[in-house]
Amino acid sequence: DLVLLPSPIKPDTSTSTINEASPKKFYAPDYCFLIHHPLTKTHYIFDLGMRKDLENLPPYLVKHVLPSFDCTPRSPADILKKHGSREQQPGNIKAAGFHKAELWVGPTCCTYARPGYPVEEDAPTLSETLPTDSSRRVVEFYISDEELRKTGDERAGKVEKAKKDGLYEAVDLSRPGGKGWIGLGSFNHTFDVFGDGAAYLIDAPGHSAGHQMMLVRVKNGLDREEDDFVLLAGD
């Protein structure tokens, strides 16, 4: 089951055309999805969006990024408290990224996201997001250097170097089970999250290392013979 969590505001489509002579700001939603896996009776949050206390973002983002955007974020935890069932409350959701909850990140994420602010003054991430004291379980899915080199991936060797630099303390480097990493469409590294074809996590490095997408199988009505898929993509 896949649910798009409600947004605080609705898109304004009246300004959806581009006029280079008069720059405008556009509504750019950051979607958060609630995923329910019926067989294991577990819930997951995919993408946590922007934190609502924007003033506590890294100073670099507050100074250089926020002035360009009108952000009105809501916490996924608050949304679930208002709209979710008892099973969907923050304390019962795994891999949601809530405080002290298990957090899944993509391959080589910690090479970019650590050490974070305030250890690194101009960092775009916070040190507390990926703590080194084991207060939150951080799982980074691992692709071996051998596999990366097969496809000419420039990330080969980065994790080993980052380990020596101390950037992987209290991080669980996890190799996917089952068939391991498989190809899916134009993506070289994808794995079956639950082992039943319900969801595939896709390694899709984009604006930052560790960027992921997910392909989720959904039922579109009981009378449909074939399942549909929803691609939770990004930049």
Short mmCIF file of C-alpha atoms in Angstrom, two decimals:
data_model
loop_
_atom_site.label_atom_id
_atom_site.label_comp_id
_atom_site.label_asym_id
_atom_site.label_seq_id
_atom_site.Cartn_x
_atom_site.Cartn_y
_atom_site.Cartn_z
CA ASP A 1 0.00 0.00 0.00
CA LEU A 2 1.29 3.47 -0.91
CA VAL A 3 -0.05 6.74 0.48
CA LEU A 4 1.05 10.28 -0.41
CA LEU A 5 1.09 12.27 2.82
CA PRO A 6 -1.03 15.47 2.68
CA SER A 7 0.75 18.68 1.74
CA PRO A 8 0.37 21.87 3.81
CA ILE A 9 -0.54 23.86 0.71
CA LYS A 10 -1.99 23.13 -2.71
CA PRO A 11 -0.08 23.74 -5.96
CA ASP A 12 -0.80 27.00 -7.74
CA THR A 13 -1.03 26.07 -11.42
CA SER A 14 -1.90 29.61 -12.50
CA THR A 15 1.80 30.48 -12.82
CA SER A 16 2.96 27.29 -14.51
CA THR A 17 4.24 29.04 -17.65
CA ILE A 18 7.74 30.40 -17.94
CA ASN A 19 8.38 34.01 -18.92
CA GLU A 20 12.09 34.78 -19.00
CA ALA A 21 11.44 38.53 -18.89
CA SER A 22 9.77 38.34 -15.49
CA PRO A 23 11.33 35.79 -13.13
CA LYS A 24 8.86 34.10 -10.78
CA LYS A 25 8.92 31.61 -7.96
CA PHE A 26 7.21 28.29 -8.53
CA TYR A 27 5.62 25.80 -6.19
CA ALA A 28 7.92 22.77 -5.89
CA PRO A 29 6.41 20.08 -3.65
CA ASP A 30 8.66 17.72 -1.72
CA TYR A 31 6.56 14.58 -1.43
CA CYS A 32 6.70 12.13 1.47
CA PHE A 33 5.23 8.65 1.01
CA LEU A 34 3.94 6.18 3.57
CA ILE A 35 4.57 2.58 2.47
CA HIS A 36 2.84 -0.42 4.05
CA HIS A 37 4.14 -3.92 3.36
CA PRO A 38 1.18 -6.25 4.14
CA LEU A 39 3.16 -9.49 4.49
CA THR A 40 5.49 -8.15 7.19
CA LYS A 41 2.93 -5.66 8.54
CA THR A 42 5.59 -2.94 8.56
CA HIS A 43 5.39 0.75 7.62
CA TYR A 44 8.08 2.90 6.05
CA ILE A 45 8.45 6.56 5.16
CA PHE A 46 10.15 7.33 1.86
CA ASP A 47 11.69 10.83 1.80
CA LEU A 48 11.26 13.00 4.86
CA GLY A 49 11.02 16.32 3.07
CA MET A 50 12.20 19.53 4.75
CA ARG A 51 12.35 19.86 8.52
CA LYS A 52 9.79 22.36 9.83
CA ASP A 53 12.22 24.31 12.05
CA LEU A 54 14.07 25.83 9.12
CA GLU A 55 16.20 28.03 11.36
CA ASN A 56 17.94 24.89 12.61
CA LEU A 57 19.12 23.81 9.19
CA PRO A 58 22.88 24.07 8.53
CA PRO A 59 23.89 27.77 8.33
CA TYR A 60 25.06 27.26 4.75
CA LEU A 61 21.51 26.35 3.66
CA VAL A 62 19.91 29.07 5.77
CA LYS A 63 22.14 31.70 4.18
CA HIS A 64 22.42 30.51 0.57
CA VAL A 65 19.39 28.32 -0.19
CA LEU A 66 16.37 29.35 1.88
CA PRO A 67 16.28 32.96 0.57
CA SER A 68 15.38 31.53 -2.85
CA PHE A 69 12.47 29.42 -1.61
CA ASP A 70 9.26 30.01 0.31
CA CYS A 71 9.19 26.89 2.46
CA THR A 72 6.17 25.88 4.54
CA PRO A 73 7.14 22.37 5.62
CA ARG A 74 5.30 20.01 7.92
CA SER A 75 6.84 17.13 9.80
CA PRO A 76 5.81 13.66 8.53
CA ALA A 77 5.44 12.72 12.20
CA ASP A 78 2.88 15.50 12.71
CA ILE A 79 0.99 14.47 9.58
CA LEU A 80 0.78 10.86 10.74
CA LYS A 81 -0.38 11.88 14.21
CA LYS A 82 -3.25 13.77 12.58
CA HIS A 83 -4.21 11.43 9.75
CA GLY A 84 -2.71 8.00 10.50
CA SER A 85 -4.06 4.96 12.30
CA ARG A 86 -2.49 3.58 15.48
CA GLU A 87 -0.23 1.28 13.42
CA GLN A 88 0.90 4.26 11.37
CA GLN A 89 2.06 6.40 14.29
CA PRO A 90 5.75 7.48 14.29
CA GLY A 91 6.79 5.05 17.02
CA ASN A 92 5.58 2.10 14.96
CA ILE A 93 7.23 3.06 11.67
CA LYS A 94 10.59 1.58 10.76
CA ALA A 95 13.17 3.29 8.56
CA ALA A 96 11.21 6.48 8.88
CA GLY A 97 14.07 8.73 9.89
CA PHE A 98 12.25 10.03 12.96
CA HIS A 99 14.36 10.68 16.04
CA LYS A 100 16.25 7.50 16.99
CA ALA A 101 14.51 5.50 14.24
CA GLU A 102 16.44 3.39 11.75
CA LEU A 103 17.57 5.38 8.73
CA TRP A 104 18.42 3.92 5.32
CA VAL A 105 20.76 5.85 3.04
CA GLY A 106 22.15 5.05 -0.38
CA PRO A 107 25.64 3.91 -1.41
CA THR A 108 28.48 6.34 -0.52
CA CYS A 109 26.08 8.73 1.27
CA CYS A 110 28.35 9.13 4.29
CA THR A 111 31.26 10.21 2.09
CA TYR A 112 29.19 13.33 1.35
CA ALA A 113 26.94 13.78 4.40
CA ARG A 114 29.62 13.47 7.07
CA PRO A 115 31.03 14.98 9.18
CA GLY A 116 28.33 17.64 8.78
CA TYR A 117 27.80 20.93 10.63
CA PRO A 118 29.14 22.09 13.11
CA VAL A 119 32.21 19.90 12.59
CA GLU A 120 32.45 21.26 9.05
CA GLU A 121 31.37 24.91 8.97
CA ASP A 122 30.01 25.04 5.40
CA ALA A 123 28.50 21.55 5.36
CA PRO A 124 25.00 21.18 3.82
CA THR A 125 24.12 18.48 6.36
CA LEU A 126 23.95 18.26 10.15
CA SER A 127 26.22 16.02 12.21
CA GLU A 128 23.22 14.97 14.33
CA THR A 129 21.42 13.50 11.32
CA LEU A 130 23.99 10.70 11.01
CA PRO A 131 25.27 10.45 14.60
CA THR A 132 28.48 8.60 15.40
CA ASP A 133 27.38 7.55 18.90
CA SER A 134 24.96 4.80 17.75
CA SER A 135 21.95 6.76 19.07
CA ARG A 136 20.35 6.09 15.68
CA ARG A 137 20.93 3.03 13.52
CA VAL A 138 22.26 4.23 10.18
CA VAL A 139 22.21 1.69 7.35
CA GLU A 140 24.11 2.49 4.16
CA PHE A 141 23.61 0.04 1.33
CA TYR A 142 26.97 -1.04 0.02
CA ILE A 143 28.19 -1.63 -3.52
CA SER A 144 31.65 -3.16 -3.71
CA ASP A 145 34.42 -1.32 -5.51
CA GLU A 146 34.68 -4.28 -7.87
CA GLU A 147 31.05 -3.86 -8.91
CA LEU A 148 31.42 -0.10 -9.28
CA ARG A 149 34.50 -0.43 -11.48
CA LYS A 150 32.66 -2.81 -13.83
CA THR A 151 30.45 0.08 -14.91
CA GLY A 152 33.14 2.76 -14.71
CA ASP A 153 31.50 4.32 -11.66
CA GLU A 154 33.64 7.15 -10.24
CA ARG A 155 32.50 6.29 -6.70
CA ALA A 156 34.83 3.28 -6.61
CA GLY A 157 37.27 3.61 -3.71
CA LYS A 158 35.44 6.45 -1.98
CA VAL A 159 34.01 4.38 0.88
CA GLU A 160 37.37 2.82 1.74
CA LYS A 161 39.00 6.24 1.78
CA ALA A 162 36.18 7.66 3.92
CA LYS A 163 36.58 4.77 6.37
CA LYS A 164 40.21 5.75 6.89
CA ASP A 165 39.07 9.34 7.46
CA GLY A 166 36.70 8.21 10.20
CA LEU A 167 33.47 8.97 8.32
CA TYR A 168 31.93 5.52 8.81
CA GLU A 169 31.78 5.24 12.59
CA ALA A 170 28.52 3.59 13.76
CA VAL A 171 27.37 2.93 10.18
CA ASP A 172 26.04 -0.47 9.15
CA LEU A 173 27.32 -1.13 5.64
CA SER A 174 24.68 -3.51 4.34
CA ARG A 175 24.85 -5.76 1.29
CA PRO A 176 21.41 -6.57 -0.13
CA GLY A 177 20.27 -10.15 0.44
CA GLY A 178 18.54 -12.46 -2.03
CA LYS A 179 19.83 -11.87 -5.54
CA GLY A 180 21.82 -8.86 -4.37
CA TRP A 181 22.25 -5.93 -6.73
CA ILE A 182 20.49 -6.39 -10.06
CA GLY A 183 19.97 -4.21 -13.11
CA LEU A 184 16.59 -2.55 -13.64
CA GLY A 185 15.97 -0.62 -16.83
CA SER A 186 18.80 1.86 -17.26
CA PHE A 187 19.90 1.55 -13.62
CA ASN A 188 22.80 -0.75 -12.81
CA HIS A 189 22.17 -1.26 -9.11
CA THR A 190 18.74 -2.14 -7.73
CA PHE A 191 17.63 -4.65 -5.12
CA ASP A 192 14.40 -6.31 -4.01
CA VAL A 193 13.74 -4.80 -0.58
CA PHE A 194 11.39 -7.48 0.79
CA GLY A 195 12.36 -10.38 -1.46
CA ASP A 196 8.86 -10.67 -2.93
CA GLY A 197 8.93 -8.11 -5.73
CA ALA A 198 6.85 -5.59 -3.74
CA ALA A 199 9.46 -2.82 -3.80
CA TYR A 200 12.83 -2.18 -5.40
CA LEU A 201 15.34 0.32 -4.02
CA ILE A 202 17.29 1.98 -6.81
CA ASP A 203 20.78 3.43 -6.54
CA ALA A 204 20.39 6.75 -8.37
CA PRO A 205 23.16 9.23 -7.47
CA GLY A 206 21.95 12.69 -8.38
CA HIS A 207 22.44 16.05 -6.67
CA SER A 208 24.22 14.26 -3.83
CA ALA A 209 25.93 10.96 -3.12
CA GLY A 210 23.60 8.29 -1.78
CA HIS A 211 20.52 9.50 -3.63
CA GLN A 212 17.93 6.73 -3.99
CA MET A 213 14.68 6.06 -5.80
CA MET A 214 12.11 3.35 -5.16
CA LEU A 215 9.86 1.36 -7.47
CA VAL A 216 6.75 0.20 -5.59
CA ARG A 217 4.28 -2.44 -6.76
CA VAL A 218 0.66 -1.46 -6.15
CA LYS A 219 -2.74 -3.02 -6.76
CA ASN A 220 -4.99 -0.96 -8.99
CA GLY A 221 -8.39 -2.44 -8.15
CA LEU A 222 -9.28 -6.04 -7.37
CA ASP A 223 -10.42 -6.73 -10.94
CA ARG A 224 -7.03 -5.98 -12.48
CA GLU A 225 -4.94 -9.01 -13.46
CA GLU A 226 -1.67 -7.07 -13.68
CA ASP A 227 -0.16 -4.93 -10.95
CA ASP A 228 0.90 -1.34 -11.46
CA PHE A 229 4.12 0.29 -10.32
CA VAL A 230 4.82 3.74 -8.88
CA LEU A 231 8.30 5.22 -9.27
CA LEU A 232 9.28 7.41 -6.33
CA ALA A 233 11.88 9.46 -8.16
CA GLY A 234 13.92 12.54 -7.42
CA ASP A 235 16.72 14.74 -8.62
#
